[in-house]
Amino acid sequence: MKHEAVELLSRYLKIDTTNPPGNEDQGVAFFADILEKEGIAYKTYEASAGRGSISAVIPGTGEKGAVILLNHIDVVPARAAEWSVDPFGGKIKDGFIYGRGALDMKGQGILELLAFLEFKRKGLTPRRDLIFLAVADEEAGGINGAQFLLNNHGDEFQADVVINEGGFGFGNVLPDRPLFMIATAEKGVCRVKLTRSGPPGHGSAPHGENALEKLVQGLSRLLEKENPVIVTPLTAEYFKQLASAWGFLKPYLQDGNPETLVEALTQNGMLNNPHMVAMLKNTISLNRMRAGDKVNVIPSGAEAELDIRLLPGTDPDTVIDLIKEHLADDNIKVEIARASGSSESSVDTEDFAGIKEVFREHYPDALTVASLLFGASDSKFFREKGIPCYGVCPMLINLEDLGKIHGIDERISEENMIKGTEVYIDIVRKLCKA
Ligand SMILES: [Zn+2]
């Protein structure tokens, strides 16, 4: 007989909630069935057919505003042929549970569920409403999930704090102790479309005004520019904390000068690490281009799409101006196709302190630090409403495992699920003073 957390995750991973299309209603049915057996009322929502979300509340004494335990039901696609196991088989092998979503974020969804059920099972009374909320569509931007819920049922999700994805623990980042990162901020997303037109013609007589060539030249000017390191207050504090374990950061600890930090990171080769760069720079990634239908015809137009991620404090308009300047071609039209701002929550709250304290109780040697999530999550929707959000996941993985998120053979250890349940319960009890 496996631990309940392992058993539940294995079952949950068998439900294919690949987004698109999502089919999150099947995940909703999974949670509804469990909640029903536990005698807990729940409510379901559907933004459109199949795009389900579910919430349940354990009413508290109202001493403080509610705690929301937020998780998303959907997962990104997995190509079965690339995996060594069925990505939707829920296989348990050599101490690991395999499946798309094990790390992002069905594993944490189960930890949140078990922490929530604990209150009912033990008859605990939270000092504030405790809300379990599993949503659709996070992986495609949350339009049919968190955004839909807040726009249409906002009154049900008023809270003082949201616990969400974005945090992780790493066993092999620091030389001598585990590192837990609690995500208190995330980068903004700005999708930019570039369009260039020019006269068509025959490929046998190039006329020098080829739209595709002009766009490629502009892009090459843009991409060869190096984005500067920007040390935000959050990253400044992050590296100060890390300096206690990373000796090469000692000079920075002494003078607190961002230039010293950049120099130390450069010398140590840290700025070759894409994850580190993502924490320290606004980034631009050229991910799509389209032009031409025939190899012997000069196309009359060309398009490119850039995925731009912005640090807290960087204004999208400033970046757009800079992009135009670097493209150095007024005939390239630059449009923002989609933008959502960066977001940040204060670390100066009783809830954040409480979460840190629980990590300290369970992992006395570990360093627990506030960090920046360089991806995007549903936290931004709640932060927009002024609700502090923290990405908290008491799982201890290796840095390489990050590559399995959205990658191949995504998995989480049974040990992490078992210990994670214990820690999660204590976190939620701390937040709810129960
Ligand atoms: Zn996720």
Coordinates of C-alpha atoms and ligand atoms in Angstrom, one line a residue:
M1 CA 0.0 0.0 0.0
K2 CA 1.5 3.3 -1.1
H3 CA 1.3 6.6 0.7
E4 CA -1.9 8.4 -0.1
A5 CA -0.1 11.3 -1.8
V6 CA 1.7 8.8 -4.1
E7 CA -1.4 6.9 -4.9
L8 CA -3.5 10.0 -5.6
L9 CA -0.8 11.6 -7.8
S10 CA -0.4 8.4 -9.8
R11 CA -4.2 8.4 -10.4
Y12 CA -4.2 12.2 -11.2
L13 CA -1.4 11.8 -13.8
K14 CA -3.4 9.2 -15.7
I15 CA -5.9 11.9 -16.6
D16 CA -4.9 13.6 -19.8
T17 CA -5.4 17.3 -19.4
T18 CA -3.1 18.4 -22.2
N19 CA -3.7 22.0 -23.0
P20 CA -4.8 22.5 -25.8
P21 CA -7.5 21.3 -25.6
G22 CA -7.3 21.0 -21.8
N23 CA -10.3 18.8 -20.9
E24 CA -9.8 20.0 -17.3
D25 CA -13.3 18.9 -16.5
Q26 CA -11.9 15.4 -16.1
G27 CA -9.5 16.7 -13.5
V28 CA -12.5 18.5 -11.9
A29 CA -14.3 15.1 -11.7
F30 CA -11.2 13.6 -10.0
F31 CA -11.2 16.3 -7.3
A32 CA -15.0 16.3 -7.0
D33 CA -15.1 12.6 -6.3
I34 CA -12.5 12.9 -3.6
L35 CA -14.1 15.9 -2.0
E36 CA -17.5 14.2 -2.1
K37 CA -16.1 11.1 -0.3
E38 CA -14.7 13.4 2.4
G39 CA -18.1 15.1 2.8
I40 CA -16.8 18.5 1.6
A41 CA -19.1 20.7 -0.6
Y42 CA -17.5 22.0 -3.7
K43 CA -18.3 24.2 -6.6
T44 CA -17.4 23.8 -10.3
Y45 CA -17.0 26.4 -13.1
E46 CA -16.7 26.1 -16.8
A47 CA -15.4 29.0 -18.9
S48 CA -16.3 27.0 -22.0
A49 CA -17.1 23.3 -22.8
G50 CA -14.6 21.1 -21.0
R51 CA -12.6 23.9 -19.5
G52 CA -13.5 23.2 -15.9
S53 CA -12.2 24.6 -12.6
I54 CA -13.2 23.6 -9.0
S55 CA -13.2 25.2 -5.6
A56 CA -14.0 24.1 -2.0
V57 CA -14.0 26.1 1.2
I58 CA -13.4 25.2 4.8
P59 CA -14.9 28.1 6.6
G60 CA -12.7 29.8 9.2
T61 CA -13.4 32.1 12.2
G62 CA -12.7 35.1 10.0
E63 CA -9.8 36.4 12.0
K64 CA -8.0 37.2 8.8
G65 CA -8.8 37.2 5.1
A66 CA -8.8 33.8 3.3
V67 CA -5.9 31.6 2.2
I68 CA -6.3 30.2 -1.3
L69 CA -4.4 27.1 -2.2
L70 CA -4.1 27.5 -6.0
N71 CA -3.1 24.9 -8.6
H72 CA -3.7 24.3 -12.2
I73 CA -5.2 21.1 -13.7
D74 CA -3.9 21.5 -17.2
V75 CA -0.5 20.3 -18.5
V76 CA 1.6 21.0 -21.6
P77 CA 1.7 18.4 -24.4
A78 CA 4.0 15.3 -24.1
R79 CA 5.2 13.3 -27.1
A80 CA 4.8 9.7 -25.9
A81 CA 7.4 8.5 -28.4
E82 CA 10.1 10.6 -26.7
W83 CA 9.4 9.3 -23.2
S84 CA 10.7 6.1 -21.6
V85 CA 7.2 5.6 -20.0
D86 CA 3.7 6.5 -20.9
P87 CA 3.3 10.2 -20.0
F88 CA -0.2 9.6 -18.9
G89 CA 0.4 6.2 -17.3
G90 CA 0.9 7.3 -13.7
K91 CA 3.7 4.8 -13.5
I92 CA 5.6 4.3 -10.2
K93 CA 9.1 3.0 -10.8
D94 CA 12.3 3.0 -8.7
G95 CA 10.8 5.4 -6.1
F96 CA 9.5 7.9 -8.6
I97 CA 6.0 8.8 -10.0
Y98 CA 6.3 9.5 -13.7
G99 CA 3.9 11.6 -15.8
R100 CA 3.3 14.9 -17.5
G101 CA 2.5 17.3 -14.7
A102 CA 4.4 15.5 -11.9
L103 CA 6.4 18.7 -11.3
D104 CA 4.2 21.2 -13.1
M105 CA 2.0 21.0 -11.2
K106 CA -0.2 18.0 -10.4
G107 CA 2.2 16.9 -7.7
Q108 CA 1.8 20.2 -5.8
G109 CA -2.0 20.1 -6.5
I110 CA -2.1 16.8 -4.5
L111 CA -0.1 18.3 -1.7
E112 CA -2.5 21.2 -1.5
L113 CA -5.5 18.9 -1.6
L114 CA -4.1 16.8 1.3
A115 CA -3.3 19.8 3.4
F116 CA -6.9 21.0 2.8
L117 CA -8.4 17.6 3.7
E118 CA -6.4 17.5 6.9
F119 CA -8.6 20.3 8.3
K120 CA -11.7 18.3 7.7
R121 CA -10.3 15.0 8.8
K122 CA -8.9 16.3 12.0
G123 CA -11.8 18.7 12.7
L124 CA -9.5 21.7 12.8
T125 CA -11.0 25.2 12.6
P126 CA -8.9 27.5 10.5
R127 CA -8.7 31.1 11.7
R128 CA -9.5 32.2 8.2
D129 CA -11.4 30.7 5.3
L130 CA -9.3 28.0 3.6
I131 CA -10.0 27.7 -0.1
F132 CA -8.8 24.9 -2.4
L133 CA -8.9 26.1 -6.0
A134 CA -7.8 24.0 -9.0
V135 CA -8.1 25.8 -12.3
A136 CA -8.0 25.3 -16.0
D137 CA -5.8 26.8 -18.7
E138 CA -2.7 28.1 -16.8
E139 CA -0.4 26.8 -19.5
A140 CA -2.1 28.8 -22.2
G141 CA -2.4 32.1 -20.3
G142 CA -5.3 31.5 -17.9
I143 CA -8.0 33.0 -20.0
N144 CA -10.3 30.0 -19.4
G145 CA -9.1 29.5 -15.9
A146 CA -7.9 32.0 -13.3
Q147 CA -8.7 35.1 -15.4
F148 CA -12.2 33.8 -16.1
L149 CA -12.8 33.0 -12.4
L150 CA -11.6 36.4 -11.2
N151 CA -13.6 38.3 -13.8
N152 CA -16.8 36.3 -13.2
H153 CA -16.6 35.1 -9.7
G154 CA -14.2 37.5 -8.1
D155 CA -16.3 37.8 -4.9
E156 CA -15.6 34.1 -4.1
F157 CA -11.9 34.6 -4.4
Q158 CA -11.2 37.5 -2.2
A159 CA -8.3 36.5 0.0
D160 CA -5.3 37.8 1.9
V161 CA -2.9 35.4 0.5
V162 CA -2.6 32.9 -2.4
I163 CA -0.2 29.9 -2.3
N164 CA 0.7 28.9 -5.8
E165 CA 3.4 27.2 -8.0
G166 CA 6.7 28.9 -8.7
G167 CA 8.7 27.7 -5.8
F168 CA 11.1 24.7 -5.5
G169 CA 13.8 23.3 -3.4
F170 CA 17.2 22.3 -4.8
G171 CA 19.5 19.8 -3.3
N172 CA 22.5 20.5 -5.5
V173 CA 22.7 24.3 -6.1
L174 CA 24.5 25.3 -2.9
P175 CA 27.7 23.4 -1.9
D176 CA 26.6 22.5 1.6
R177 CA 22.9 22.8 2.1
P178 CA 19.5 22.7 0.4
L179 CA 18.1 25.8 -1.1
F180 CA 14.4 26.6 -1.1
M181 CA 13.1 29.4 -3.3
I182 CA 9.8 31.0 -2.5
A183 CA 8.6 32.9 -5.6
T184 CA 7.5 36.3 -4.6
A185 CA 7.6 37.9 -8.1
E186 CA 7.4 37.0 -11.7
K187 CA 8.6 38.5 -15.0
G188 CA 6.2 40.1 -17.4
V189 CA 5.5 38.7 -20.8
C190 CA 5.4 40.7 -23.9
R191 CA 4.8 39.1 -27.3
V192 CA 5.9 41.3 -30.1
K193 CA 5.1 40.9 -33.8
L194 CA 7.3 42.4 -36.4
T195 CA 6.2 42.9 -40.0
R196 CA 8.2 44.0 -43.0
S197 CA 6.8 44.5 -46.5
G198 CA 8.7 45.1 -49.8
P199 CA 8.3 44.7 -53.5
P200 CA 7.8 41.2 -54.8
G201 CA 9.9 39.9 -57.7
H202 CA 11.5 37.0 -59.4
G203 CA 14.2 35.1 -57.4
S204 CA 16.5 35.2 -60.4
A205 CA 16.8 39.0 -60.2
P206 CA 17.3 40.1 -56.6
H207 CA 16.5 43.8 -56.3
G208 CA 17.9 44.5 -52.8
E209 CA 14.5 45.4 -51.2
N210 CA 13.5 41.8 -50.3
A211 CA 11.2 42.0 -47.3
L212 CA 12.5 38.8 -45.7
E213 CA 16.1 39.8 -46.1
K214 CA 15.4 43.2 -44.6
L215 CA 13.6 41.7 -41.7
V216 CA 16.5 39.2 -41.1
Q217 CA 19.0 42.0 -41.2
G218 CA 17.0 44.1 -38.7
L219 CA 16.7 41.0 -36.4
S220 CA 20.3 40.3 -36.6
R221 CA 21.1 43.9 -35.5
L222 CA 18.7 43.4 -32.6
L223 CA 19.8 40.0 -31.5
E224 CA 23.5 40.8 -31.4
K225 CA 22.9 43.5 -28.8
E226 CA 23.5 42.2 -25.3
N227 CA 20.9 43.0 -22.8
P228 CA 22.4 44.5 -19.6
V229 CA 22.2 42.8 -16.2
I230 CA 19.6 44.6 -14.0
V231 CA 19.8 44.0 -10.3
T232 CA 16.4 44.6 -8.9
P233 CA 15.9 44.9 -5.1
L234 CA 14.6 41.3 -5.0
T235 CA 17.6 39.9 -6.8
A236 CA 20.0 42.0 -4.8
E237 CA 18.6 40.5 -1.6
Y238 CA 18.5 37.0 -3.2
F239 CA 22.2 37.0 -3.9
K240 CA 23.0 38.5 -0.5
Q241 CA 21.4 35.5 1.1
L242 CA 23.2 33.1 -1.3
A243 CA 26.5 34.7 -0.4
S244 CA 26.4 32.9 2.9
A245 CA 26.8 29.7 1.0
W246 CA 28.6 30.8 -2.2
G247 CA 32.0 32.1 -1.2
F248 CA 32.6 33.8 -4.5
L249 CA 29.9 36.3 -3.6
K250 CA 31.6 37.4 -0.5
P251 CA 32.9 40.7 -2.1
Y252 CA 29.3 41.6 -3.0
L253 CA 28.2 40.9 0.5
Q254 CA 30.8 43.3 1.8
D255 CA 30.1 46.2 -0.5
G256 CA 26.6 45.5 -1.8
N257 CA 27.5 47.1 -5.1
P258 CA 25.5 45.6 -8.1
E259 CA 28.7 45.9 -10.2
T260 CA 30.6 43.7 -7.8
L261 CA 27.8 41.2 -8.1
V262 CA 27.8 41.2 -11.9
E263 CA 31.6 40.8 -11.9
A264 CA 31.5 37.9 -9.4
L265 CA 28.8 36.1 -11.4
T266 CA 30.6 36.7 -14.7
Q267 CA 33.9 35.4 -13.3
N268 CA 32.2 32.3 -12.0
G269 CA 30.6 31.6 -15.3
M270 CA 27.1 32.0 -13.8
L271 CA 26.1 34.3 -16.6
N272 CA 26.4 31.4 -19.0
N273 CA 23.5 29.7 -17.3
P274 CA 20.2 30.5 -19.0
H275 CA 18.3 30.3 -15.8
M276 CA 20.6 32.8 -14.1
V277 CA 20.4 35.1 -17.1
A278 CA 16.6 34.9 -17.0
M279 CA 16.7 36.1 -13.4
L280 CA 19.0 39.0 -14.2
K281 CA 18.1 40.3 -17.6
N282 CA 15.2 41.3 -19.8
T283 CA 15.3 38.6 -22.4
I284 CA 14.3 38.4 -26.1
S285 CA 13.8 35.1 -27.9
L286 CA 13.0 35.0 -31.6
N287 CA 10.7 32.0 -31.8
R288 CA 8.7 32.2 -35.1
M289 CA 9.1 33.6 -38.6
R290 CA 6.9 33.4 -41.7
A291 CA 7.5 34.5 -45.3
G292 CA 7.3 33.3 -48.9
D293 CA 5.5 30.4 -50.6
K294 CA 7.8 29.6 -53.4
V295 CA 11.6 29.4 -53.5
N296 CA 11.9 31.4 -56.7
V297 CA 9.6 34.3 -55.7
I298 CA 10.8 37.3 -53.7
P299 CA 8.1 37.5 -51.0
S300 CA 6.2 40.8 -50.6
G301 CA 6.1 40.5 -46.8
A302 CA 7.8 38.8 -43.8
E303 CA 6.8 38.4 -40.2
A304 CA 8.6 37.4 -37.0
E305 CA 7.4 36.9 -33.4
L306 CA 9.5 37.7 -30.3
D307 CA 8.9 36.4 -26.8
I308 CA 10.1 39.1 -24.5
R309 CA 10.3 38.6 -20.7
L310 CA 10.6 41.7 -18.5
L311 CA 12.0 42.1 -15.1
P312 CA 9.9 43.8 -12.4
G313 CA 10.4 47.5 -12.8
T314 CA 10.9 47.5 -16.6
D315 CA 8.3 49.3 -18.6
P316 CA 7.2 47.4 -21.8
D317 CA 7.1 50.7 -23.8
T318 CA 10.7 51.5 -23.0
V319 CA 11.7 48.1 -24.3
I320 CA 9.6 48.5 -27.5
D321 CA 11.4 51.8 -28.1
L322 CA 14.8 50.1 -27.6
I323 CA 13.8 47.3 -30.0
K324 CA 12.9 49.8 -32.7
E325 CA 16.2 51.6 -32.2
H326 CA 18.1 48.3 -32.5
L327 CA 16.2 47.1 -35.5
A328 CA 17.2 50.4 -37.2
D329 CA 14.6 50.0 -39.9
D330 CA 11.6 52.3 -39.8
N331 CA 9.8 50.0 -42.3
I332 CA 9.6 47.2 -39.8
K333 CA 6.3 47.5 -38.1
V334 CA 6.5 46.6 -34.4
E335 CA 3.3 45.6 -32.6
I336 CA 2.7 44.2 -29.1
A337 CA 0.5 41.2 -29.7
R338 CA 0.0 40.3 -26.0
A339 CA 1.4 41.8 -22.8
S340 CA 1.0 41.1 -19.2
G341 CA 3.0 43.0 -16.7
S342 CA 5.5 41.7 -14.2
S343 CA 4.2 41.3 -10.6
E344 CA 5.6 41.2 -7.2
S345 CA 4.4 40.6 -3.6
S346 CA 5.9 42.0 -0.4
V347 CA 8.0 39.7 1.7
D348 CA 7.2 41.8 4.6
T349 CA 4.1 39.9 5.7
E350 CA 3.2 37.6 8.6
D351 CA 2.3 34.9 6.0
F352 CA 5.7 35.0 4.3
A353 CA 7.4 34.9 7.6
G354 CA 5.2 31.9 8.7
I355 CA 6.1 30.0 5.5
K356 CA 9.8 30.5 6.1
E357 CA 9.5 29.4 9.6
V358 CA 7.9 26.1 8.6
F359 CA 10.7 25.5 6.1
R360 CA 13.2 26.2 9.0
E361 CA 11.4 23.7 11.2
H362 CA 11.6 20.9 8.7
Y363 CA 14.9 21.8 7.1
P364 CA 17.0 23.5 9.8
D365 CA 20.1 23.5 7.5
A366 CA 18.4 24.9 4.4
L367 CA 18.5 28.4 3.1
T368 CA 15.0 29.7 2.2
V369 CA 15.0 32.8 0.0
A370 CA 12.5 34.9 -1.8
S371 CA 13.0 34.6 -5.6
L372 CA 11.9 35.7 -9.0
L373 CA 10.0 33.3 -11.2
F374 CA 11.1 33.9 -14.7
G375 CA 8.2 32.1 -16.3
A376 CA 4.6 33.3 -15.9
S377 CA 1.9 31.9 -13.6
D378 CA -1.6 32.6 -12.5
S379 CA -0.2 34.5 -9.6
K380 CA -0.2 37.7 -11.7
F381 CA -4.1 37.7 -11.8
F382 CA -4.3 37.7 -8.1
R383 CA -1.5 40.2 -7.6
E384 CA -3.3 42.5 -9.9
K385 CA -6.2 42.4 -7.4
G386 CA -3.7 43.3 -4.7
I387 CA -3.5 39.9 -3.2
P388 CA 0.0 38.7 -2.2
C389 CA 0.9 35.4 -3.9
Y390 CA 3.7 33.1 -2.9
G391 CA 5.1 30.2 -5.0
V392 CA 5.7 27.5 -2.4
C393 CA 6.6 24.0 -3.1
P394 CA 8.3 21.9 -0.4
M395 CA 9.9 19.5 -2.9
L396 CA 13.6 19.0 -3.0
I397 CA 14.8 18.3 -6.5
N398 CA 18.0 18.6 -8.5
L399 CA 18.6 21.6 -10.8
E400 CA 18.7 19.2 -13.8
D401 CA 15.1 18.2 -13.0
L402 CA 14.0 21.7 -14.0
G403 CA 14.6 20.6 -17.6
K404 CA 12.0 17.9 -17.1
I405 CA 9.3 20.5 -16.6
H406 CA 7.7 20.7 -20.0
G407 CA 10.4 18.2 -21.0
I408 CA 10.8 14.4 -21.2
D409 CA 10.2 11.9 -18.4
E410 CA 8.8 14.4 -15.9
R411 CA 8.8 12.8 -12.5
I412 CA 8.8 13.4 -8.8
S413 CA 10.1 11.1 -6.1
E414 CA 7.7 9.2 -3.7
E415 CA 9.8 10.6 -0.9
N416 CA 9.1 14.2 -2.0
M417 CA 5.4 13.5 -2.1
I418 CA 5.5 12.0 1.4
K419 CA 7.7 14.6 3.0
G420 CA 6.0 17.3 1.0
T421 CA 2.6 16.4 2.4
E422 CA 3.9 16.8 5.9
V423 CA 5.5 20.2 5.2
Y424 CA 2.5 21.4 3.3
I425 CA 0.1 20.5 6.1
D426 CA 2.3 22.4 8.5
I427 CA 2.5 25.5 6.2
V428 CA -1.3 25.6 5.9
R429 CA -1.8 25.1 9.6
K430 CA 0.7 27.9 10.3
L431 CA -1.1 30.3 7.9
C432 CA -4.5 29.3 9.4
K433 CA -3.2 29.2 13.0
A434 CA -4.7 25.7 13.5
Ligands
ZN1 ZN 2.7 25.3 -13.9

